[in-house]
Short mmCIF file of C-alpha atoms in Angstrom, two decimals:
data_model
loop_
_atom_site.label_atom_id
_atom_site.label_comp_id
_atom_site.label_asym_id
_atom_site.label_seq_id
_atom_site.Cartn_x
_atom_site.Cartn_y
_atom_site.Cartn_z
CA MET Y 345 0.22 -0.02 -0.05
CA LYS Y 346 2.98 2.30 0.95
CA SER Y 347 4.64 1.85 -2.50
CA LEU Y 348 1.22 2.83 -4.28
CA LEU Y 349 0.64 5.78 -2.40
CA ALA Y 350 4.11 6.67 -2.99
CA ALA Y 351 3.93 6.32 -7.06
CA ILE Y 352 0.55 7.92 -6.63
CA ALA Y 353 2.15 11.06 -4.99
CA SER Y 354 5.25 11.08 -7.32
CA ALA Y 355 2.67 11.02 -10.71
CA LEU Y 356 0.71 13.97 -9.14
CA ALA Y 357 3.95 15.86 -8.43
CA LEU Y 358 5.52 15.32 -11.94
CA ALA Y 359 1.59 16.17 -13.54
CA ALA Y 360 2.04 19.45 -11.05
CA ASN Y 361 5.52 19.93 -12.33
CA ALA Y 362 4.60 19.38 -16.03
CA GLY Y 363 2.13 22.24 -15.94
CA ALA Y 364 4.09 24.85 -13.93
CA LEU Y 365 6.54 24.26 -16.83
CA ASP Y 366 3.95 25.05 -19.46
CA ALA Y 367 5.51 28.74 -20.37
CA THR Y 368 8.95 27.14 -20.11
CA ILE Y 369 11.85 27.59 -22.88
CA LEU Y 370 14.90 25.32 -23.14
CA LYS Y 371 17.63 27.45 -24.09
CA GLY Y 372 20.86 26.12 -25.41
CA VAL Y 373 23.93 27.81 -26.43
CA THR Y 374 27.10 27.20 -27.41
CA ASP Y 375 30.14 28.73 -25.91
CA LYS Y 376 31.26 30.36 -29.25
CA ASP Y 377 29.74 31.24 -32.52
CA PRO Y 378 28.37 28.06 -33.18
CA CYS Y 379 30.02 27.15 -36.79
CA SER Y 380 33.27 28.60 -35.67
CA TYR Y 381 35.05 25.49 -34.30
CA LYS Y 382 37.69 23.51 -35.89
CA VAL Y 383 37.97 19.64 -36.08
CA GLY Y 384 38.89 18.48 -32.52
CA GLU Y 385 37.94 21.40 -30.62
CA LYS Y 386 35.71 21.02 -27.56
CA ILE Y 387 32.29 22.39 -28.25
CA VAL Y 388 29.99 23.45 -24.89
CA PHE Y 389 26.42 23.47 -25.20
CA THR Y 390 24.98 25.44 -22.24
CA PHE Y 391 21.40 24.90 -21.32
CA SER Y 392 19.36 27.02 -19.51
CA LEU Y 393 15.31 27.45 -18.74
CA ASP Y 394 13.89 30.95 -19.87
CA ASP Y 395 10.35 31.48 -17.80
CA ALA Y 396 10.84 28.92 -15.37
CA PRO Y 397 8.51 28.67 -12.33
CA ALA Y 398 9.35 30.67 -9.56
CA ASP Y 399 9.23 27.69 -6.94
CA ALA Y 400 12.24 26.15 -6.96
CA LYS Y 401 10.63 22.34 -6.27
CA ALA Y 402 8.73 22.44 -9.51
CA LEU Y 403 12.26 21.30 -10.76
CA ASP Y 404 12.41 18.35 -8.40
CA GLY Y 405 13.00 14.75 -9.85
CA LEU Y 406 13.34 16.13 -13.63
CA GLN Y 407 16.31 15.87 -15.59
CA LEU Y 408 17.45 17.03 -18.86
CA LYS Y 409 18.24 14.16 -21.66
CA TRP Y 410 20.52 14.78 -24.28
CA LYS Y 411 21.28 12.91 -27.74
CA ARG Y 412 24.18 13.73 -29.84
CA ARG Y 413 25.11 12.48 -33.29
CA GLY Y 414 27.14 14.22 -36.12
CA ASP Y 415 28.80 14.03 -39.40
CA ASP Y 416 31.47 12.01 -38.15
CA ALA Y 417 29.15 9.10 -37.56
CA VAL Y 418 29.47 9.26 -33.43
CA THR Y 419 26.61 9.07 -31.55
CA ASP Y 420 26.21 9.74 -27.91
CA GLU Y 421 23.54 10.60 -24.82
CA GLY Y 422 23.35 11.36 -21.51
CA SER Y 423 21.57 13.29 -18.69
CA VAL Y 424 21.87 15.87 -16.00
CA PRO Y 425 19.68 17.12 -13.15
CA LEU Y 426 17.41 19.65 -14.20
CA ARG Y 427 18.52 23.50 -12.87
CA ARG Y 428 17.53 26.73 -14.14
CA ASP Y 429 20.82 27.30 -15.80
CA GLY Y 430 24.26 26.21 -16.19
CA MET Y 431 23.45 22.70 -17.59
CA LYS Y 432 26.33 21.79 -19.82
CA VAL Y 433 27.03 19.19 -22.66
CA GLU Y 434 30.57 18.68 -24.12
CA THR Y 435 31.39 17.27 -27.44
CA SER Y 436 33.72 17.48 -30.80
CA LEU Y 437 33.94 16.69 -34.19
CA GLY Y 438 36.17 14.45 -35.95
CA ARG Y 439 35.70 15.54 -39.41
CA PRO Y 440 34.63 18.45 -41.02
CA GLY Y 441 30.83 19.25 -40.19
CA PHE Y 442 28.11 19.44 -37.95
CA VAL Y 443 27.04 18.01 -34.72
CA HIS Y 444 23.46 17.78 -34.37
CA LEU Y 445 22.25 18.04 -30.22
CA GLU Y 446 18.91 17.66 -29.00
CA ALA Y 447 17.90 17.93 -25.42
CA TRP Y 448 14.64 17.62 -23.43
CA VAL Y 449 13.17 17.76 -20.15
CA ALA Y 450 12.46 14.37 -18.87
CA ASP Y 451 10.80 12.97 -15.39
CA ALA Y 452 12.55 10.57 -13.18
CA ASN Y 453 11.75 7.59 -15.72
CA GLY Y 454 13.11 9.26 -18.37
CA GLU Y 455 9.77 9.80 -20.28
CA ARG Y 456 9.57 13.66 -21.95
CA VAL Y 457 7.48 15.99 -19.87
CA LYS Y 458 4.72 16.96 -21.70
CA ARG Y 459 3.06 20.51 -21.35
CA ASP Y 460 -0.61 21.08 -20.52
CA GLU Y 461 -3.01 20.54 -23.37
CA LYS Y 462 -4.11 24.15 -23.50
CA ALA Y 463 -0.52 25.06 -23.89
CA LYS Y 464 0.58 23.06 -27.07
CA ALA Y 465 -0.59 25.88 -29.19
CA SER Y 466 0.92 28.58 -27.77
CA CYS Y 467 4.17 30.75 -28.44
CA THR Y 468 6.06 28.81 -26.12
CA GLY Y 469 6.90 26.00 -28.36
CA SER Y 470 5.88 22.22 -28.85
CA GLU Y 471 4.22 19.50 -26.98
CA SER Y 472 7.74 18.99 -25.11
CA ILE Y 473 10.00 20.94 -23.90
CA SER Y 474 12.90 20.35 -25.69
CA PHE Y 475 15.85 22.19 -27.77
CA THR Y 476 17.22 21.05 -31.46
CA GLY Y 477 20.52 22.58 -32.62
CA GLY Y 478 23.91 22.24 -33.25
CA ALA Y 479 27.25 23.24 -34.11
CA GLY Y 480 29.85 23.42 -37.18
CA ALA Y 481 33.65 22.51 -37.41
CA ASP Y 482 35.76 23.68 -40.42
CA ILE Y 483 32.47 23.95 -42.33
CA GLY Y 484 34.41 25.68 -45.19
CA LYS Y 485 36.36 22.34 -45.97
CA ILE Y 486 33.29 20.55 -46.31
CA GLU Y 487 32.75 19.16 -49.99
CA GLN Y 488 29.97 17.85 -52.20
CA GLY Y 489 29.35 13.98 -51.47
CA VAL Y 490 29.37 13.02 -55.15
CA PRO Y 491 30.60 14.62 -58.42
CA GLU Y 492 28.04 16.41 -60.83
CA PRO Y 493 27.07 14.28 -63.75
CA LYS Y 494 29.64 14.40 -66.43
CA ASP Y 495 27.05 16.03 -68.96
CA PHE Y 496 25.43 18.38 -67.09
CA ASN Y 497 25.92 21.28 -69.05
CA ALA Y 498 24.80 19.72 -72.06
CA ARG Y 499 21.60 18.11 -70.83
CA TRP Y 500 20.61 21.35 -69.33
CA LYS Y 501 21.63 23.48 -72.38
CA GLY Y 502 19.59 20.80 -74.63
CA ALA Y 503 16.29 21.16 -72.33
CA LEU Y 504 16.31 24.65 -72.07
CA ALA Y 505 16.76 25.37 -75.83
CA LYS Y 506 13.83 22.78 -76.71
CA LEU Y 507 11.82 24.57 -73.73
CA LEU Y 508 12.01 28.00 -75.04
CA ARG Y 509 11.84 27.16 -78.65
CA ASP Y 510 8.50 25.10 -78.49
CA LYS Y 511 7.02 27.20 -75.78
CA PRO Y 512 8.52 30.95 -76.46
CA VAL Y 513 8.17 33.42 -73.84
CA ASN Y 514 9.19 36.95 -75.07
CA ALA Y 515 7.69 40.29 -75.50
CA LYS Y 516 5.09 39.13 -78.40
CA THR Y 517 3.78 36.16 -76.30
CA ILE Y 518 3.27 37.46 -72.95
CA GLY Y 519 0.07 39.05 -73.51
CA GLY Y 520 -1.34 36.20 -74.14
CA PHE Y 521 -0.12 34.47 -70.80
CA ALA Y 522 -2.30 36.88 -68.11
CA ARG Y 523 -5.68 38.42 -67.71
CA GLU Y 524 -6.98 40.54 -64.77
CA ALA Y 525 -8.49 38.88 -61.85
CA CYS Y 526 -8.46 42.37 -59.62
CA GLU Y 527 -12.38 43.10 -59.75
CA GLY Y 528 -13.16 44.84 -56.69
CA LEU Y 529 -9.45 45.16 -55.36
CA ASP Y 530 -7.11 47.85 -54.87
CA PHE Y 531 -4.52 46.67 -56.56
CA ILE Y 532 -3.43 44.91 -60.02
CA CYS Y 533 -3.77 41.20 -59.64
CA LEU Y 534 -3.39 39.02 -62.89
CA GLU Y 535 -4.05 35.15 -63.20
CA VAL Y 536 -0.86 34.00 -64.91
CA GLU Y 537 -0.69 30.90 -67.62
CA VAL Y 538 2.86 30.13 -69.14
CA PRO Y 539 2.70 27.06 -71.71
CA SER Y 540 5.39 24.56 -70.26
CA TYR Y 541 6.83 21.16 -69.80
CA GLY Y 542 5.83 18.46 -67.46
CA PRO Y 543 7.56 15.14 -66.62
CA GLY Y 544 8.37 13.33 -69.79
CA ARG Y 545 7.78 16.32 -71.96
CA THR Y 546 3.86 16.40 -71.42
CA ASP Y 547 2.53 19.85 -72.28
CA CYS Y 548 1.30 21.72 -69.00
CA TRP Y 549 1.42 25.20 -67.56
CA ALA Y 550 3.41 27.65 -65.20
CA THR Y 551 0.57 29.13 -63.39
CA GLY Y 552 0.36 31.58 -60.36
CA TYR Y 553 -0.92 35.25 -59.46
CA LEU Y 554 1.14 38.64 -60.00
CA THR Y 555 0.44 41.43 -58.21
CA MET Y 556 1.73 45.04 -58.33
CA PRO Y 557 0.17 48.14 -56.65
CA LYS Y 558 -1.66 50.63 -58.58
CA ASN Y 559 -0.14 54.04 -59.65
CA ALA Y 560 3.31 53.04 -58.64
CA LYS Y 561 5.76 55.79 -59.70
CA PRO Y 562 7.91 55.12 -63.16
CA GLY Y 563 11.11 53.36 -61.79
CA SER Y 564 9.83 52.39 -58.20
CA LEU Y 565 9.23 48.86 -57.98
CA LYS Y 566 11.46 45.84 -57.81
CA ALA Y 567 10.47 42.34 -59.32
CA ARG Y 568 9.98 38.93 -57.75
CA VAL Y 569 9.24 35.51 -58.37
CA SER Y 570 8.30 33.58 -55.33
CA PHE Y 571 7.99 29.76 -54.88
CA ASP Y 572 6.34 27.22 -52.65
CA GLY Y 573 7.37 24.96 -50.40
CA TYR Y 574 6.71 20.90 -50.39
CA GLY Y 575 2.81 19.98 -50.75
CA VAL Y 576 -0.35 20.02 -52.57
CA TYR Y 577 -2.57 22.53 -52.17
CA ARG Y 578 -4.93 25.10 -53.97
CA GLN Y 579 -3.28 28.46 -54.58
CA VAL Y 580 -5.73 31.17 -53.48
CA ARG Y 581 -6.03 34.56 -54.82
CA PRO Y 582 -4.42 37.11 -53.12
CA TRP Y 583 -6.00 39.69 -50.82
CA CYS Y 584 -3.12 42.77 -51.27
CA ALA Y 585 -0.26 43.76 -52.83
CA ASP Y 586 3.39 44.53 -51.54
CA PRO Y 587 3.79 48.37 -51.89
CA GLU Y 588 7.53 47.96 -53.75
CA TRP Y 589 7.12 44.83 -55.52
CA ILE Y 590 5.81 43.85 -58.63
CA ASP Y 591 5.32 39.82 -57.50
CA LEU Y 592 4.48 36.44 -59.08
CA HIS Y 593 3.51 33.80 -56.71
CA VAL Y 594 4.25 30.31 -58.59
CA ASN Y 595 2.92 27.37 -57.46
CA ALA Y 596 4.98 23.92 -57.74
CA HIS Y 597 2.62 22.10 -60.01
CA GLY Y 598 1.19 23.94 -62.61
CA ILE Y 599 -2.58 24.29 -61.31
CA ARG Y 600 -4.65 25.18 -63.85
CA PRO Y 601 -7.03 26.91 -64.04
CA LEU Y 602 -6.04 28.68 -60.69
CA THR Y 603 -9.64 28.76 -59.42
CA LEU Y 604 -9.97 24.42 -59.68
CA ALA Y 605 -11.72 23.36 -56.43
CA GLY Y 606 -13.40 20.65 -55.10
CA ASP Y 607 -13.46 17.62 -56.93
CA GLU Y 608 -11.64 18.99 -59.84
CA PHE Y 609 -8.96 19.97 -57.96
CA GLU Y 610 -9.20 16.56 -56.29
CA ALA Y 611 -9.04 14.72 -59.44
CA PHE Y 612 -5.86 17.14 -60.47
CA ARG Y 613 -3.98 16.37 -57.34
CA ARG Y 614 -4.51 12.60 -58.29
CA ASP Y 615 -4.50 12.35 -61.57
CA VAL Y 616 -1.48 14.92 -62.45
CA ILE Y 617 0.31 15.32 -58.92
CA GLU Y 618 0.39 12.25 -57.44
CA ALA Y 619 -0.27 10.02 -60.49
CA ARG Y 620 3.04 7.85 -59.50
CA GLY Y 621 2.90 8.08 -55.67
CA SER Y 622 1.08 10.50 -53.20
CA GLY Y 623 4.50 11.43 -52.10
CA TYR Y 624 5.34 13.30 -55.41
CA ALA Y 625 8.99 13.52 -56.56
CA PHE Y 626 9.91 10.25 -54.70
CA ASN Y 627 9.14 7.50 -57.06
CA ASP Y 628 12.59 6.09 -57.51
CA GLU Y 629 11.54 4.71 -61.18
CA ASP Y 630 10.90 8.17 -62.45
CA ASN Y 631 13.81 9.37 -60.65
CA GLU Y 632 16.22 7.11 -62.48
CA ASP Y 633 15.47 9.35 -65.85
CA PHE Y 634 16.40 13.10 -66.06
CA GLU Y 635 13.12 14.06 -68.04
CA LYS Y 636 10.79 11.31 -66.43
CA ALA Y 637 11.46 12.66 -62.82
CA TYR Y 638 8.80 14.93 -61.42
CA PHE Y 639 11.30 17.78 -60.81
CA PHE Y 640 11.98 17.78 -64.69
CA GLY Y 641 8.27 19.70 -64.99
CA MET Y 642 8.87 21.62 -62.01
CA ALA Y 643 11.99 22.95 -63.26
CA MET Y 644 10.32 23.53 -66.78
CA ARG Y 645 7.78 25.66 -64.69
CA ALA Y 646 10.25 27.60 -62.53
CA VAL Y 647 11.75 28.40 -65.85
CA SER Y 648 9.31 29.64 -67.89
CA ALA Y 649 7.52 31.33 -65.02
CA THR Y 650 10.21 33.48 -64.40
CA THR Y 651 10.95 34.25 -68.03
CA PHE Y 652 7.75 35.80 -68.04
CA MET Y 653 8.37 37.87 -65.42
CA HIS Y 654 11.13 39.17 -66.75
CA GLU Y 655 9.62 40.04 -70.02
CA PHE Y 656 6.70 41.38 -68.04
CA ALA Y 657 8.78 43.67 -66.29
CA LYS Y 658 10.38 45.13 -69.15
CA THR Y 659 6.88 46.27 -70.29
CA ARG Y 660 6.18 48.12 -67.12
CA PRO Y 661 7.60 52.02 -66.67
CA GLU Y 662 7.18 50.92 -62.69
CA TRP Y 663 9.97 48.44 -62.81
CA ASP Y 664 13.56 49.72 -61.58
CA GLY Y 665 14.91 47.86 -64.49
CA LYS Y 666 17.56 46.12 -62.69
CA THR Y 667 16.27 44.17 -59.68
CA LEU Y 668 14.53 40.87 -60.22
CA VAL Y 669 14.78 38.30 -57.28
CA THR Y 670 13.64 34.35 -56.93
CA THR Y 671 12.88 33.51 -53.45
CA GLY Y 672 11.18 30.76 -51.85
CA GLY Y 673 12.17 28.09 -48.98
CA SER Y 674 12.53 24.48 -48.39
CA GLN Y 675 11.14 23.10 -51.80
CA GLY Y 676 10.59 26.94 -52.91
CA GLY Y 677 14.40 27.46 -52.41
CA LEU Y 678 15.10 24.30 -54.84
CA GLN Y 679 12.63 25.91 -57.40
CA ALA Y 680 14.36 29.38 -56.83
CA THR Y 681 17.83 28.51 -57.30
CA TRP Y 682 16.84 26.62 -60.66
CA ALA Y 683 15.58 29.67 -62.23
CA ALA Y 684 18.07 32.30 -60.75
CA ALA Y 685 20.84 29.73 -62.61
CA PHE Y 686 19.15 29.04 -66.16
CA VAL Y 687 16.88 32.41 -66.62
CA LYS Y 688 18.97 35.44 -67.74
CA GLY Y 689 17.98 38.97 -65.93
CA VAL Y 690 18.01 37.30 -62.30
CA SER Y 691 20.10 39.61 -60.19
CA CYS Y 692 19.30 38.01 -56.74
CA LEU Y 693 18.86 34.54 -55.15
CA ARG Y 694 17.28 34.79 -51.77
CA ILE Y 695 16.17 31.52 -50.13
CA HIS Y 696 16.24 29.84 -46.61
CA VAL Y 697 16.17 26.03 -45.77
CA PRO Y 698 16.90 25.04 -49.38
CA TRP Y 699 15.51 21.46 -50.03
CA CYS Y 700 17.66 18.45 -51.73
CA CYS Y 701 21.01 20.19 -51.45
CA ASP Y 702 24.12 17.80 -51.69
CA LEU Y 703 21.86 14.78 -52.41
CA GLY Y 704 25.29 12.80 -52.22
CA GLY Y 705 26.29 13.85 -48.65
CA ILE Y 706 25.11 10.64 -47.28
CA ASP Y 707 27.51 8.95 -49.74
CA ALA Y 708 30.09 10.94 -47.86
CA GLY Y 709 29.08 9.71 -44.45
CA ARG Y 710 27.17 12.76 -43.55
CA MET Y 711 23.85 12.80 -41.83
CA GLY Y 712 20.85 12.84 -44.38
CA GLY Y 713 17.70 14.37 -44.25
CA TRP Y 714 14.06 14.12 -45.36
CA ARG Y 715 14.38 13.83 -49.43
CA PRO Y 716 13.90 11.51 -52.36
CA ARG Y 717 16.62 8.45 -52.44
CA ARG Y 718 19.60 9.99 -54.25
CA THR Y 719 19.96 8.62 -58.34
CA GLU Y 720 22.22 9.84 -60.94
CA ALA Y 721 19.42 11.43 -62.88
CA LEU Y 722 18.35 13.68 -59.44
CA GLY Y 723 22.16 14.80 -59.99
CA TYR Y 724 20.69 17.24 -62.71
CA PHE Y 725 18.51 18.88 -60.31
CA ASP Y 726 20.65 19.42 -56.91
CA PRO Y 727 20.86 22.74 -56.12
CA VAL Y 728 24.63 22.49 -55.23
CA ASN Y 729 25.26 21.70 -58.80
CA VAL Y 730 23.15 24.29 -60.48
CA ALA Y 731 24.37 26.77 -58.04
CA LYS Y 732 27.50 26.48 -59.81
CA ARG Y 733 26.07 28.14 -62.73
CA LEU Y 734 25.15 31.15 -61.02
CA ARG Y 735 27.16 34.33 -61.93
CA PRO Y 736 29.47 35.75 -59.36
CA SER Y 737 27.67 39.15 -59.43
CA GLN Y 738 24.37 37.85 -58.83
CA LYS Y 739 23.69 38.18 -55.09
CA LYS Y 740 22.81 35.00 -53.49
CA GLU Y 741 21.58 34.59 -50.12
CA ILE Y 742 20.83 31.58 -47.63
CA PHE Y 743 19.28 33.86 -45.44
CA ARG Y 744 18.14 31.28 -42.82
CA SER Y 745 19.98 27.65 -42.24
CA ALA Y 746 18.87 26.18 -38.78
CA LEU Y 747 21.14 23.98 -36.69
CA GLY Y 748 18.38 21.51 -35.70
CA ASP Y 749 16.92 21.10 -39.14
CA TYR Y 750 17.07 17.77 -40.32
CA ILE Y 751 14.76 17.94 -43.26
CA ALA Y 752 17.47 19.94 -45.01
CA PRO Y 753 20.46 19.56 -42.90
CA PRO Y 754 22.82 22.39 -42.32
CA SER Y 755 25.43 20.55 -43.81
CA THR Y 756 23.81 20.57 -47.51
CA HIS Y 757 23.59 24.42 -47.20
CA ALA Y 758 27.18 24.52 -46.33
CA VAL Y 759 28.02 22.81 -49.19
CA LEU Y 760 25.89 25.03 -51.36
CA TYR Y 761 27.26 28.13 -50.31
CA ASN Y 762 30.87 26.71 -50.53
CA VAL Y 763 30.33 26.04 -53.97
CA MET Y 764 28.83 29.56 -55.12
CA ARG Y 765 31.04 32.34 -56.39
CA GLY Y 766 31.11 35.90 -55.78
CA ASP Y 767 28.71 37.83 -53.89
CA LYS Y 768 27.10 35.45 -51.35
CA GLU Y 769 26.03 34.99 -47.67
CA ILE Y 770 24.26 32.73 -45.74
CA GLU Y 771 23.30 32.66 -41.63
CA PHE Y 772 23.22 29.33 -39.27
CA ARG Y 773 20.82 29.84 -36.68
CA GLN Y 774 20.87 27.94 -33.32
CA GLY Y 775 18.04 26.19 -31.93
CA GLY Y 776 15.71 26.16 -34.74
CA ASP Y 777 14.41 23.34 -37.19
CA HIS Y 778 12.98 23.35 -40.84
CA TYR Y 779 9.88 25.42 -39.95
CA ASP Y 780 10.86 27.84 -37.42
CA ASP Y 781 13.40 29.61 -34.86
CA PRO Y 782 13.31 30.05 -30.96
CA ARG Y 783 10.98 33.02 -30.26
CA THR Y 784 12.91 34.03 -27.24
CA TYR Y 785 16.39 34.24 -27.99
CA SER Y 786 19.07 33.68 -30.79
CA GLN Y 787 22.31 32.66 -31.21
CA ASN Y 788 23.09 33.07 -35.23
CA GLN Y 789 26.33 33.05 -37.22
CA LYS Y 790 26.38 34.61 -40.54
CA PHE Y 791 29.51 34.63 -43.46
CA ALA Y 792 29.52 36.62 -46.11
CA GLU Y 793 31.89 37.39 -49.41
CA LYS Y 794 31.44 39.90 -52.14
CA ALA Y 795 32.02 39.65 -55.73
CA LYS Y 796 35.63 40.95 -56.82
CA ASN Y 797 34.19 42.41 -60.18
CA LYS Y 798 30.62 43.18 -60.65
#
């Protein structure tokens, strides 16, 4: 009976602790800039609790558990008693690369302490009180995992020449690719449909909404093409326009018409986007062939849409005549990189957590992310190979690489940055994952180089 009562008392105490920690953030920082370490150098993570409960008893019986893995193939784990601050975990890296450290608050049995149900959707973070982050050593020495395809230039030269020949986008044709969609709006909004190619060179369209402010002064607007992350969803008509931009927001799949909804949209999803499997772009058989891969059609549409934007901008006196940015996150970063490399006139590539970089990194022993299995054909679409074709004078910004992101790992972004020439920058962010950064603190590190001759 006594043991039962003790167990009940312990459970009640832990439940009380969990509720008391609902607003608590687990903060982790390194003892120096997180990507400034050398191979073999000690890396010290220090953890503290932000907004911890005032009652010290709320931490009784709790611990900080942690798990370490790295691009050096070493794994480790451990725990320390939970305190308000000063909890340390030490490690190092045996080769150029990154270490990934996860930590979380656990009870005496090692189980994760959960936030109260009502706190899960708050700004305090996820259900558990946790940290995901890391550090890098000699990251400028991280090299691409496998070489690019030997006929990379020839393949793309042929594909792009055929696209632009068969589906011309120029001053004579662009008028037929856009129509007004701005009834009742106080800004210009156009539905854009540009002929392009899909996988296997099937006919398709690059589609999206173009917005710009009305009555803008001559030369006052920049141009931008924005791309989406992974997923299948309807593209809805914009409700506003950025006062400084001519903005073309392109969907990844060539949804046509853009107003497609209900059963018709579901049929398009089933018969076109997911015809070769519910996880589009993950069909191994298709990914063995350059033109059959889902990425082929996505790249063609990115080129067609960006070419349209360049030609359209040149017809508008509001355009500043020089700024054309391609931008996006995750899969959007993948598409934006293709567009910046393969379309003349793009002045800036601005991306975050770009997806599918350095697909061969795992062949070199580095930690992988969530992405299709590497094939020789997918090498034609790897942003690392594509980015080698970016001009030194183009501004290249990887404005967010999260050190706790293992959908698109930071090592893949380091390789992408390393192969870029000229004007470039990258910022690594501590404590964030693929989707978000900590909202109460930051420990970031930026690297940048300028083009010598613009």
